[in-house]
Tab-separated table of C-alpha atoms and ligand atoms in Angstrom:
chain	number	residue	atom	x	y	z
A	26	MET	CA	-11.085	-17.956	16.852
A	27	ILE	CA	-13.183	-16.541	19.888
A	28	VAL	CA	-11.453	-18.003	23.004
A	29	LYS	CA	-14.557	-17.847	25.108
A	30	CYS	CA	-17.877	-16.167	25.566
A	31	ARG	CA	-19.466	-16.138	29.074
A	32	GLU	CA	-21.849	-13.764	31.293
A	33	LEU	CA	-19.522	-11.921	33.227
A	34	ALA	CA	-22.230	-9.980	35.259
A	35	LYS	CA	-26.131	-9.960	34.859
A	36	ASN	CA	-26.694	-9.071	31.109
A	37	ILE	CA	-22.893	-8.348	30.627
A	38	TYR	CA	-21.244	-10.714	28.054
A	39	LEU	CA	-17.604	-11.034	27.509
A	40	VAL	CA	-16.013	-12.276	24.606
A	41	LYS	CA	-12.454	-12.960	24.378
A	42	PHE	CA	-10.351	-13.594	21.400
A	43	GLN	CA	-6.738	-14.937	20.854
A	44	SER	CA	-5.665	-11.995	19.149
A	45	LYS	CA	-5.959	-8.322	18.835
A	46	LYS	CA	-6.333	-8.282	14.961
A	47	GLN	CA	-9.337	-10.704	14.971
A	48	LEU	CA	-11.123	-9.000	17.654
A	49	ALA	CA	-10.821	-5.864	16.036
A	50	LYS	CA	-11.781	-7.391	12.400
A	51	THR	CA	-14.681	-9.156	14.071
A	52	PHE	CA	-16.129	-6.089	15.947
A	53	LEU	CA	-15.506	-3.272	13.696
A	54	ARG	CA	-18.612	-2.796	11.732
A	55	PHE	CA	-20.840	-3.240	14.630
A	56	GLN	CA	-18.633	-0.954	17.083
A	57	GLU	CA	-18.673	1.626	14.226
A	58	HIS	CA	-22.486	1.191	13.679
A	59	PHE	CA	-22.902	1.945	17.356
A	60	GLU	CA	-20.465	4.715	17.895
A	61	SER	CA	-18.575	6.288	15.283
A	62	PRO	CA	-18.882	9.674	14.749
A	63	LYS	CA	-19.255	9.261	11.091
A	64	PHE	CA	-21.097	5.941	10.933
A	65	ARG	CA	-23.622	5.710	13.903
A	66	LYS	CA	-27.172	4.282	12.954
A	67	LYS	CA	-25.755	3.989	9.294
A	68	VAL	CA	-25.536	0.998	7.312
A	69	PHE	CA	-21.982	0.879	5.347
A	70	LYS	CA	-19.223	-1.089	3.719
A	71	LEU	CA	-15.881	-1.720	4.953
A	72	SER	CA	-14.499	0.022	2.399
A	73	GLU	CA	-15.811	3.035	2.945
A	74	PHE	CA	-15.153	2.867	6.807
A	75	LYS	CA	-11.544	2.258	5.678
A	76	GLU	CA	-11.512	5.341	3.436
A	77	TRP	CA	-12.931	7.321	6.314
A	78	TYR	CA	-10.902	6.147	8.769
A	79	VAL	CA	-7.469	6.681	7.189
A	80	LYS	CA	-8.392	10.415	6.836
A	81	ASN	CA	-9.859	11.043	10.197
A	82	SER	CA	-8.044	8.633	12.823
A	83	PRO	CA	-4.637	10.108	14.056
A	84	ALA	CA	-2.400	7.261	13.323
A	85	GLY	CA	-4.179	7.305	9.971
A	86	ILE	CA	-3.444	11.048	9.234
A	87	ARG	CA	0.348	10.385	10.112
A	88	THR	CA	0.892	7.309	8.329
A	89	GLY	CA	-1.406	7.160	5.431
A	90	LYS	CA	-2.497	3.575	6.701
A	91	PHE	CA	-5.287	1.726	7.846
A	92	THR	CA	-4.409	1.621	11.612
A	93	TYR	CA	-7.788	0.401	13.076
A	94	TYR	CA	-6.782	-3.480	13.754
A	95	LYS	CA	-3.785	-1.737	15.944
A	96	ASP	CA	-5.453	1.172	17.279
A	97	TRP	CA	-8.102	-0.791	19.182
A	98	GLY	CA	-7.961	-3.300	21.986
A	99	GLY	CA	-11.341	-3.306	23.491
A	100	PHE	CA	-14.843	-3.326	22.275
A	101	ASN	CA	-18.401	-2.507	23.714
A	102	ILE	CA	-22.102	-2.709	22.211
A	103	PRO	CA	-25.331	-3.312	23.023
A	104	SER	CA	-26.945	-6.290	22.151
A	105	LYS	CA	-29.450	-4.003	19.801
A	106	VAL	CA	-26.653	-2.994	17.233
A	107	LEU	CA	-26.589	-6.866	16.377
A	108	GLU	CA	-30.262	-6.439	14.944
A	109	PRO	CA	-29.419	-4.949	11.689
A	110	PHE	CA	-26.740	-7.478	10.698
A	111	TYR	CA	-29.097	-9.993	11.604
A	112	ARG	CA	-31.862	-8.674	9.084
A	113	GLY	CA	-29.393	-8.612	6.404
A	114	LYS	CA	-28.676	-4.764	6.185
A	115	PHE	CA	-24.870	-5.123	6.129
A	116	ASN	CA	-24.874	-7.830	3.622
A	117	PRO	CA	-22.697	-9.324	2.626
A	118	LEU	CA	-21.239	-10.393	6.195
A	119	THR	CA	-17.435	-11.167	6.746
A	120	ARG	CA	-16.971	-15.020	8.220
A	121	GLU	CA	-16.173	-13.084	11.474
A	122	GLU	CA	-19.478	-11.308	11.840
A	123	LYS	CA	-21.241	-14.336	11.257
A	124	ILE	CA	-19.245	-16.125	13.994
A	125	LEU	CA	-20.296	-13.312	16.292
A	126	LEU	CA	-24.035	-13.416	15.200
A	127	GLY	CA	-24.334	-17.029	15.731
A	128	LEU	CA	-22.789	-16.731	19.124
A	129	PHE	CA	-25.752	-14.628	20.419
A	130	LYS	CA	-28.570	-16.060	17.857
A	131	SER	CA	-30.661	-17.947	20.642
A	132	PHE	CA	-30.635	-14.697	22.614
A	133	ARG	CA	-31.945	-12.247	19.491
A	134	ARG	CA	-34.758	-9.819	20.913
A	135	LYS	CA	-33.189	-9.770	24.531
A	136	ASN	CA	-31.567	-6.542	25.727
A	137	PHE	CA	-27.874	-7.207	26.795
A	138	TYR	CA	-24.689	-5.697	26.480
A	139	ILE	CA	-21.528	-7.359	24.846
A	140	ILE	CA	-17.869	-6.191	25.618
A	141	ALA	CA	-14.913	-7.727	24.311
A	142	ILE	CA	-11.043	-7.913	24.448
A	143	HIS	CA	-8.024	-10.535	23.490
A	144	ASP	CA	-5.777	-12.602	25.566
A	145	LYS	CA	-3.536	-9.671	25.879
A	146	SER	CA	-5.405	-6.904	27.081
A	147	GLY	CA	-4.704	-5.764	30.244
A	148	LYS	CA	-7.036	-5.341	33.425
A	149	HIS	CA	-7.636	-1.596	32.537
A	150	THR	CA	-9.110	-2.406	29.373
A	151	LEU	CA	-11.201	-4.996	30.803
A	152	GLN	CA	-12.361	-2.862	33.486
A	153	HIS	CA	-12.988	-0.275	31.115
A	154	GLU	CA	-15.353	-2.502	29.233
A	155	ILE	CA	-16.931	-3.471	31.855
A	156	ALA	CA	-17.935	-0.249	33.177
A	157	HIS	CA	-19.535	0.404	29.890
A	158	GLY	CA	-21.584	-2.512	30.544
A	159	LEU	CA	-22.635	-1.010	33.879
A	160	PHE	CA	-23.188	2.194	32.510
A	161	TYR	CA	-25.920	0.476	30.255
A	162	THR	CA	-27.243	-2.194	32.292
A	163	ASN	CA	-27.796	-0.669	35.579
A	164	PRO	CA	-29.665	2.614	35.774
A	165	ARG	CA	-28.352	3.191	39.605
A	166	TYR	CA	-24.941	2.618	38.284
A	167	LYS	CA	-25.113	5.422	35.890
A	168	LYS	CA	-26.856	7.891	38.062
A	169	ALA	CA	-24.242	7.558	40.569
A	170	VAL	CA	-21.440	7.866	37.408
A	171	ILE	CA	-23.366	11.235	36.344
A	172	GLY	CA	-23.502	12.674	39.766
A	173	ILE	CA	-19.923	12.126	40.286
A	174	LEU	CA	-18.851	13.960	36.577
A	175	LYS	CA	-20.971	16.850	37.421
A	176	LYS	CA	-18.559	17.787	39.878
A	177	CYS	CA	-15.513	17.340	37.207
A	178	ASP	CA	-14.075	20.729	36.540
A	179	LYS	CA	-15.082	22.385	33.233
A	180	ASN	CA	-11.728	22.922	31.821
A	181	SER	CA	-10.966	19.261	32.235
A	182	ARG	CA	-14.127	17.843	30.623
A	183	GLU	CA	-13.446	20.308	27.690
A	184	GLU	CA	-9.879	18.854	27.398
A	185	ILE	CA	-11.656	15.188	27.599
A	186	ASN	CA	-13.916	15.993	24.615
A	187	LYS	CA	-11.314	17.193	22.444
A	188	PHE	CA	-9.439	14.127	23.057
A	189	LEU	CA	-12.682	12.375	22.260
A	190	LEU	CA	-13.302	14.194	19.344
A	191	ASN	CA	-10.065	13.965	17.580
A	192	ARG	CA	-9.832	9.927	18.524
A	193	GLY	CA	-11.511	9.039	15.472
A	194	GLY	CA	-13.882	6.368	17.195
A	195	TYR	CA	-16.548	8.582	19.092
A	196	HIS	CA	-19.843	10.031	18.380
A	197	PRO	CA	-21.159	12.898	20.776
A	198	ASP	CA	-23.842	10.549	22.188
A	199	VAL	CA	-21.190	8.349	23.937
A	200	TRP	CA	-18.954	11.186	24.865
A	201	MET	CA	-20.513	10.865	28.672
A	202	ASP	CA	-19.968	7.095	28.869
A	203	GLU	CA	-16.595	7.221	27.514
A	204	THR	CA	-15.419	9.923	29.677
A	205	HIS	CA	-16.504	7.952	32.754
A	206	THR	CA	-14.510	5.169	31.648
A	207	HIS	CA	-11.577	7.041	30.860
A	208	ILE	CA	-11.318	8.829	33.832
A	209	MET	CA	-11.719	5.568	35.983
A	210	THR	CA	-9.175	3.584	33.906
A	211	ASP	CA	-7.138	5.337	31.512
A	212	MET	CA	-5.650	8.578	33.661
A	213	SER	CA	-2.071	7.878	32.160
A	214	TYR	CA	-3.331	7.940	28.689
A	215	LEU	CA	-5.565	11.047	28.881
A	216	LYS	CA	-2.239	12.860	30.330
A	217	ARG	CA	-0.299	11.787	27.513
A	218	HIS	CA	-3.143	13.148	24.922
A	219	GLY	CA	-3.176	16.568	26.594
A	220	VAL	CA	-5.518	16.429	29.628
A	221	ASN	CA	-4.527	18.042	32.835
A	222	THR	CA	-5.203	14.786	35.113
A	223	LYS	CA	-4.127	16.367	38.429
A	224	LYS	CA	-7.458	17.758	38.780
A	225	LEU	CA	-9.143	14.721	38.109
A	226	SER	CA	-7.534	12.417	40.600
A	227	GLY	CA	-10.419	12.924	43.247
A	228	ILE	CA	-12.793	11.845	40.562
A	229	ASN	CA	-10.873	9.047	39.283
A	230	LYS	CA	-11.017	7.624	43.016
A	231	GLU	CA	-14.991	7.883	43.376
A	232	LEU	CA	-15.544	6.419	39.927
A	233	ASN	CA	-13.556	3.334	41.034
A	234	ASN	CA	-15.303	3.247	44.125
A	235	VAL	CA	-18.598	2.813	42.629
A	236	PHE	CA	-17.237	0.412	39.964
A	237	LYS	CA	-16.314	-1.737	43.022
A	238	ARG	CA	-19.550	-1.453	44.400
A	239	TYR	CA	-21.590	-2.470	41.675
A	240	PHE	CA	-19.383	-4.845	40.013
A	241	LYS	CA	-19.268	-8.388	41.993
A	242	ARG	CA	-17.839	-11.319	40.214
B	19	ZN	ZN1	-14.901	3.207	25.966
């Protein structure tokens, strides 16, 4: 099921799946325990999440169906998110969850970051996820990013916050991090969702330059 797992940069591990559905099925509870506006830091069942997601995600509201496995193509979590799963708080675990936990069992208690994509994820998705990894593991990168975001105009920040609020997947605790990755790699996506991206092109360039400076393969 998992294609490969490797350390992509210091303390950032990339897990690559063959299919988008396998990827999203594996990561759902880990990701949502980390950053869901509703379930962050909570223990929950898949059925509870499904019920909430259909009522609160854009495609769920539109279709009445559970569209999560189609909605998300990249995932990112700090390693500490795995801990309550190792401790049995989320039992019963699914087969997919057990596989992921097994993959990182030998570095339990170490502090690192996991990003995940699938075979057909584009290079922007990969960069988006690596940027989350850098933001978490490299304090100098994070400081540089925050310095750039401070220059962002207020209206654009508000439009992005509104977009993140309505997406059904982001707790306010991660908005700063998501704002940086979205401006860096997802400008056309932001534009389609009502953000005036014209004012953001300078910030986009600066963020990409910082990324290049800190991410060396
Ligand atoms: Zn993201």
